[in-house]
CSV table of C-alpha atoms in Angstrom, one decimal:
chain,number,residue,atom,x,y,z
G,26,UNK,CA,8.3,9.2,-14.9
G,27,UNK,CA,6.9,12.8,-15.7
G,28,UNK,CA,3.3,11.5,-16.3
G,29,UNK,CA,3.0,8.6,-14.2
G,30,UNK,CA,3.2,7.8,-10.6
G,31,UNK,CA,5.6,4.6,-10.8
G,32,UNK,CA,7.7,2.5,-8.6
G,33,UNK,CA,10.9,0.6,-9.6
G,34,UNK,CA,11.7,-2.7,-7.6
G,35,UNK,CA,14.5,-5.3,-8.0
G,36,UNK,CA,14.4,-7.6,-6.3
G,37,UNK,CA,17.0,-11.3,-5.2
G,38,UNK,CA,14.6,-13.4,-7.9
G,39,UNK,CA,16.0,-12.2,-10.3
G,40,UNK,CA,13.6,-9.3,-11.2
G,41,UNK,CA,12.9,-5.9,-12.0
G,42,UNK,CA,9.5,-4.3,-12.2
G,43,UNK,CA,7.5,-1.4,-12.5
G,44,UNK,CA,4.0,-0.4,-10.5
G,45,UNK,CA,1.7,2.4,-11.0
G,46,UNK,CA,1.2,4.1,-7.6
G,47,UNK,CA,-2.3,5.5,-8.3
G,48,UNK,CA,-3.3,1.8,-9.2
G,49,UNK,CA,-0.9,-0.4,-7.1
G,50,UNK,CA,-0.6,-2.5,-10.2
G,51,UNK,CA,2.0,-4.2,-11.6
G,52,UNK,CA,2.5,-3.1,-15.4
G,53,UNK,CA,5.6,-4.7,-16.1
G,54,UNK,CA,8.3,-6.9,-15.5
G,55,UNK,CA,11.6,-7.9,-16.5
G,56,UNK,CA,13.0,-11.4,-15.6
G,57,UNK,CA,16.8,-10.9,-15.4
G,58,UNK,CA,18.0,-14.4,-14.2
G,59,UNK,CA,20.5,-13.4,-12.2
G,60,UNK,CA,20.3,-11.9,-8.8
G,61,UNK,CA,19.8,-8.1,-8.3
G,62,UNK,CA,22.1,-7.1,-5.7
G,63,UNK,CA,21.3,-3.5,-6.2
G,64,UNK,CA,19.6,-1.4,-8.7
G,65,UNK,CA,19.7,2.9,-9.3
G,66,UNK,CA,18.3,5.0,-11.4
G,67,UNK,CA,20.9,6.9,-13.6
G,68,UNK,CA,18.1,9.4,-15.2
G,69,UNK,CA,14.9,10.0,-15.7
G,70,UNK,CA,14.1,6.2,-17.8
G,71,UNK,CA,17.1,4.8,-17.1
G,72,UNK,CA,18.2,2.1,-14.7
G,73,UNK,CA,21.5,0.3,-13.6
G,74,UNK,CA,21.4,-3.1,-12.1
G,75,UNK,CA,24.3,-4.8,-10.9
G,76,UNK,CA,24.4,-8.8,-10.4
G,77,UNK,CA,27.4,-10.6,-8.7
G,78,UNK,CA,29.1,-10.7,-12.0
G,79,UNK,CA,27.6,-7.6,-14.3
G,80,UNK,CA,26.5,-3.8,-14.5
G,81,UNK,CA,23.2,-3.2,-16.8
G,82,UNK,CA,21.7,-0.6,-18.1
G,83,UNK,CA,17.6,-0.9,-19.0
G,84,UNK,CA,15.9,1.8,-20.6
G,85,UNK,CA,12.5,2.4,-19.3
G,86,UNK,CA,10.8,2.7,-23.0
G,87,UNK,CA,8.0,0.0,-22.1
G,88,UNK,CA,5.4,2.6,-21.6
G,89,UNK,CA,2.1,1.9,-22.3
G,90,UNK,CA,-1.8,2.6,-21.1
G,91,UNK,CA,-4.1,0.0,-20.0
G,92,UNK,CA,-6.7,-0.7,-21.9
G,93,UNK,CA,-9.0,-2.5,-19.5
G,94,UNK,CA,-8.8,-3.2,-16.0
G,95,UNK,CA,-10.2,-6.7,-15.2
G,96,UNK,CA,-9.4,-7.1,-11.6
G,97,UNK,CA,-8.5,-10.7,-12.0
G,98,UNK,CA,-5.5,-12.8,-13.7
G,99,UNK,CA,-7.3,-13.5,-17.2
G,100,UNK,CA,-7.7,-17.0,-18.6
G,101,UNK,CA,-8.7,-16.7,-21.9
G,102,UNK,CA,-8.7,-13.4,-24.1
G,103,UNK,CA,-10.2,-13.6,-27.5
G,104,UNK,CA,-11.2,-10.8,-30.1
G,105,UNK,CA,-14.6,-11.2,-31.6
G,106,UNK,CA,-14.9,-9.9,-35.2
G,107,UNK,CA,-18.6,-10.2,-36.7
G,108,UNK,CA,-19.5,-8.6,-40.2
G,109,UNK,CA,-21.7,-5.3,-39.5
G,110,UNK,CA,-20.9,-5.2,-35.8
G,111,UNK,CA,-18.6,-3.6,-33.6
G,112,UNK,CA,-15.4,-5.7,-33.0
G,113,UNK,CA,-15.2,-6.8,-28.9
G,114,UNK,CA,-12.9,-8.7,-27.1
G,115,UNK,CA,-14.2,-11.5,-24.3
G,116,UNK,CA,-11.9,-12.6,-21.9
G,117,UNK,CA,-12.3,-14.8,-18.7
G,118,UNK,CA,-10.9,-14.8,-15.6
G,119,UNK,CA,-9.5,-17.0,-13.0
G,120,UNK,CA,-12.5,-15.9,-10.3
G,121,UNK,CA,-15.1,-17.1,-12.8
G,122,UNK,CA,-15.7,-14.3,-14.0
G,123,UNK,CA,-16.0,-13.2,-17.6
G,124,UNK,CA,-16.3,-9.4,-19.7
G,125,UNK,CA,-16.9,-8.1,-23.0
G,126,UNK,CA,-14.9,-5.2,-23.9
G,127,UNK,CA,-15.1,-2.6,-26.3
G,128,UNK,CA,-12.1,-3.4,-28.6
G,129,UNK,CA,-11.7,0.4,-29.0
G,130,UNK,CA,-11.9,1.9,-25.6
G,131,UNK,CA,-11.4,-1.5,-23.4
G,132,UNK,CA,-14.7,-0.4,-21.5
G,133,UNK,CA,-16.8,-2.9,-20.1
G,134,UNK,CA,-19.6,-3.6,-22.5
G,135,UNK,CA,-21.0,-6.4,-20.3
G,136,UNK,CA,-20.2,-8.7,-17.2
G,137,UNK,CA,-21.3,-12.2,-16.0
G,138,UNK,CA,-20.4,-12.1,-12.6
G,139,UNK,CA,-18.8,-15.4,-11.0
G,140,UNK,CA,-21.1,-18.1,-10.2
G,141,UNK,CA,-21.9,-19.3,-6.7
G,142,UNK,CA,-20.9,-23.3,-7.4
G,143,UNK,CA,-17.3,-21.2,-8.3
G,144,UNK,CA,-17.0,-22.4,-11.8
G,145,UNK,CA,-14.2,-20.9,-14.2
G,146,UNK,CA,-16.2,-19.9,-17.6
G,147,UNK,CA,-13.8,-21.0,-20.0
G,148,UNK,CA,-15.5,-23.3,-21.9
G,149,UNK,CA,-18.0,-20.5,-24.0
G,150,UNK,CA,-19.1,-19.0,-27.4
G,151,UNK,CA,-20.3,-15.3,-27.9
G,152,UNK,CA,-22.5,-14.6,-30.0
G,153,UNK,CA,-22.8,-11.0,-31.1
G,154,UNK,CA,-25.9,-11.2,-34.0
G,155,UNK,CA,-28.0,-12.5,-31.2
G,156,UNK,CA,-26.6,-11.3,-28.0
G,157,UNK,CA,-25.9,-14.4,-26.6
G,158,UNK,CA,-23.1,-16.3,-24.8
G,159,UNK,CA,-23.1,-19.9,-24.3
G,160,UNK,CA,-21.5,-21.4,-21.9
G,161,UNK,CA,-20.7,-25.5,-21.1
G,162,UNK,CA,-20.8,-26.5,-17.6
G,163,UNK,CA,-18.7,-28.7,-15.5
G,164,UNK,CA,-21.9,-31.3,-15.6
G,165,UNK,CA,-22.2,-30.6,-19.2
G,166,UNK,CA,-24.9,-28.4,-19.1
G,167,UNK,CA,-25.2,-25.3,-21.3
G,168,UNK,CA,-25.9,-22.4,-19.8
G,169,UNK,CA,-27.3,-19.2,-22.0
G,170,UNK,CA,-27.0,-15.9,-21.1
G,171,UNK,CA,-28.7,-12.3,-22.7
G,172,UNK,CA,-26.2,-10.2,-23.4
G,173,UNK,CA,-27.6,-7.3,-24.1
G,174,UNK,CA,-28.1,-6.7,-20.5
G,175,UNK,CA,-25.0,-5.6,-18.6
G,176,UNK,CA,-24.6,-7.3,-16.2
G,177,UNK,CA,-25.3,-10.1,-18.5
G,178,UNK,CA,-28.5,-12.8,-16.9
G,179,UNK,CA,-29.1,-16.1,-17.3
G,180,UNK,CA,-31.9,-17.0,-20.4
G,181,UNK,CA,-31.9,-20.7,-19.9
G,182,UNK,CA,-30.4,-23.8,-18.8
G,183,UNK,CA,-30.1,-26.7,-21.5
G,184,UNK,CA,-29.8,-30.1,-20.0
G,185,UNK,CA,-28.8,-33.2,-22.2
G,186,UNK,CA,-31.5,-35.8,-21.9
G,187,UNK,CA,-28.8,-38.7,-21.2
G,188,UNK,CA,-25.3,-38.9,-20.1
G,189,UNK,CA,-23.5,-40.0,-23.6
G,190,UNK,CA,-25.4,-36.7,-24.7
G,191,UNK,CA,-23.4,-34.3,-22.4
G,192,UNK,CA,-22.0,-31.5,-24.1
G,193,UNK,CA,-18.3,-31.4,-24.0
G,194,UNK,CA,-17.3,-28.1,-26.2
G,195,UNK,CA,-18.2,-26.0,-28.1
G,196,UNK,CA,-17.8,-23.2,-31.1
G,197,UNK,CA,-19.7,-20.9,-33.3
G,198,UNK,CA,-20.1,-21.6,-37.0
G,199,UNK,CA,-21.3,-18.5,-39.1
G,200,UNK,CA,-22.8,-19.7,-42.2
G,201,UNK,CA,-23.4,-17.6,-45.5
G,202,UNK,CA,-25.7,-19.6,-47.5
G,203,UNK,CA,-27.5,-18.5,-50.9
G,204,UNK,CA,-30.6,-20.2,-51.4
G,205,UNK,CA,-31.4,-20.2,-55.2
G,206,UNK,CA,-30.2,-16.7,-55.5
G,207,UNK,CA,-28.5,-15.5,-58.6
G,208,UNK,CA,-25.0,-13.9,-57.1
């Protein structure tokens, strides 16, 4: 590719994909279902792949940049859209942890690095009038952290005063009310 440093591999799976050099990431692939017995390039963008029963051609048109490197396979990815405030994206990963991105640039905003008991964070609410993220435990605790500190730190711990009181979910409700005001 003239602008990137890229790798093509087939492979007996049944699959063809491409890696950035500079990153040694995987940025695409291409499940074929058959296998590769060989695989060329016939230009610059253009592959052949031959199975036991067919010659392809795949145009290499699936360019794109990363937006955000996370380091980890992502678990949940959600855009956050909040009247008056910059739009983010949160997304959790498998190690735990979890990021908020800038839903322009992809940088990251702020991080809660994985725990040390090596729970996955999927079970949360951001917050982005109050700079908050709220986050159910495994035991049902919720856990609140300040985000407007990168990396993000715990605030405090709420504890449910009985077992049938353990919190199992939960989700943010933005309310609009007017309160005896003429609209």
């Amino acid at each position: 590719h003239p602008r990137y440093p890229l790798l093509v591999s087939a492979s007996r799976d049944g699959s063809i994909r491409v890696w950035r050099l500079d990153t040694l990431e995987q940025t695409y692939r291409l499940d074929i279902g058959d296998d590769i017995l060989e695989m060329g390039m016939l230009g610059s963008g253009t592959i052949f792949y031959r199975t036991k029963y067919q010659i392809k051609v795949w145009y290499l048109n699936q360019f794109h940049s990363t937006f955000s490197h996370v380091y980890c396979s992502v678990n949940k990815l959600v855009r956050i859209n909040w009247a008056g405030l910059p739009s983010r994206v949160l997304v959790t990963g498998e190690d735990g942890s979890v990021r908020i991105l800038s839903a322009v640039s992809g940088v990251v905003l702020n991080i809660i690095y994985p725990m040390a008991t090596y729970q996955v964070l999927d079970n949360l609410v951001y917050d982005p009038s109050a700079n908050r993220i709220f986050v159910v435990l495994k035991d049902g605790d919720v856990l609140v952290y300040d985000s407007s500190t990168n990396p993000c730190m715990p605030q405090r711990l709420l504890c449910p005063e009985s077992d049938d009181e353990e919190v199992l979910s939960a989700v943010l409700i933005k309310l609009e009310l007017a309160l005896g005001q003429e609209e």
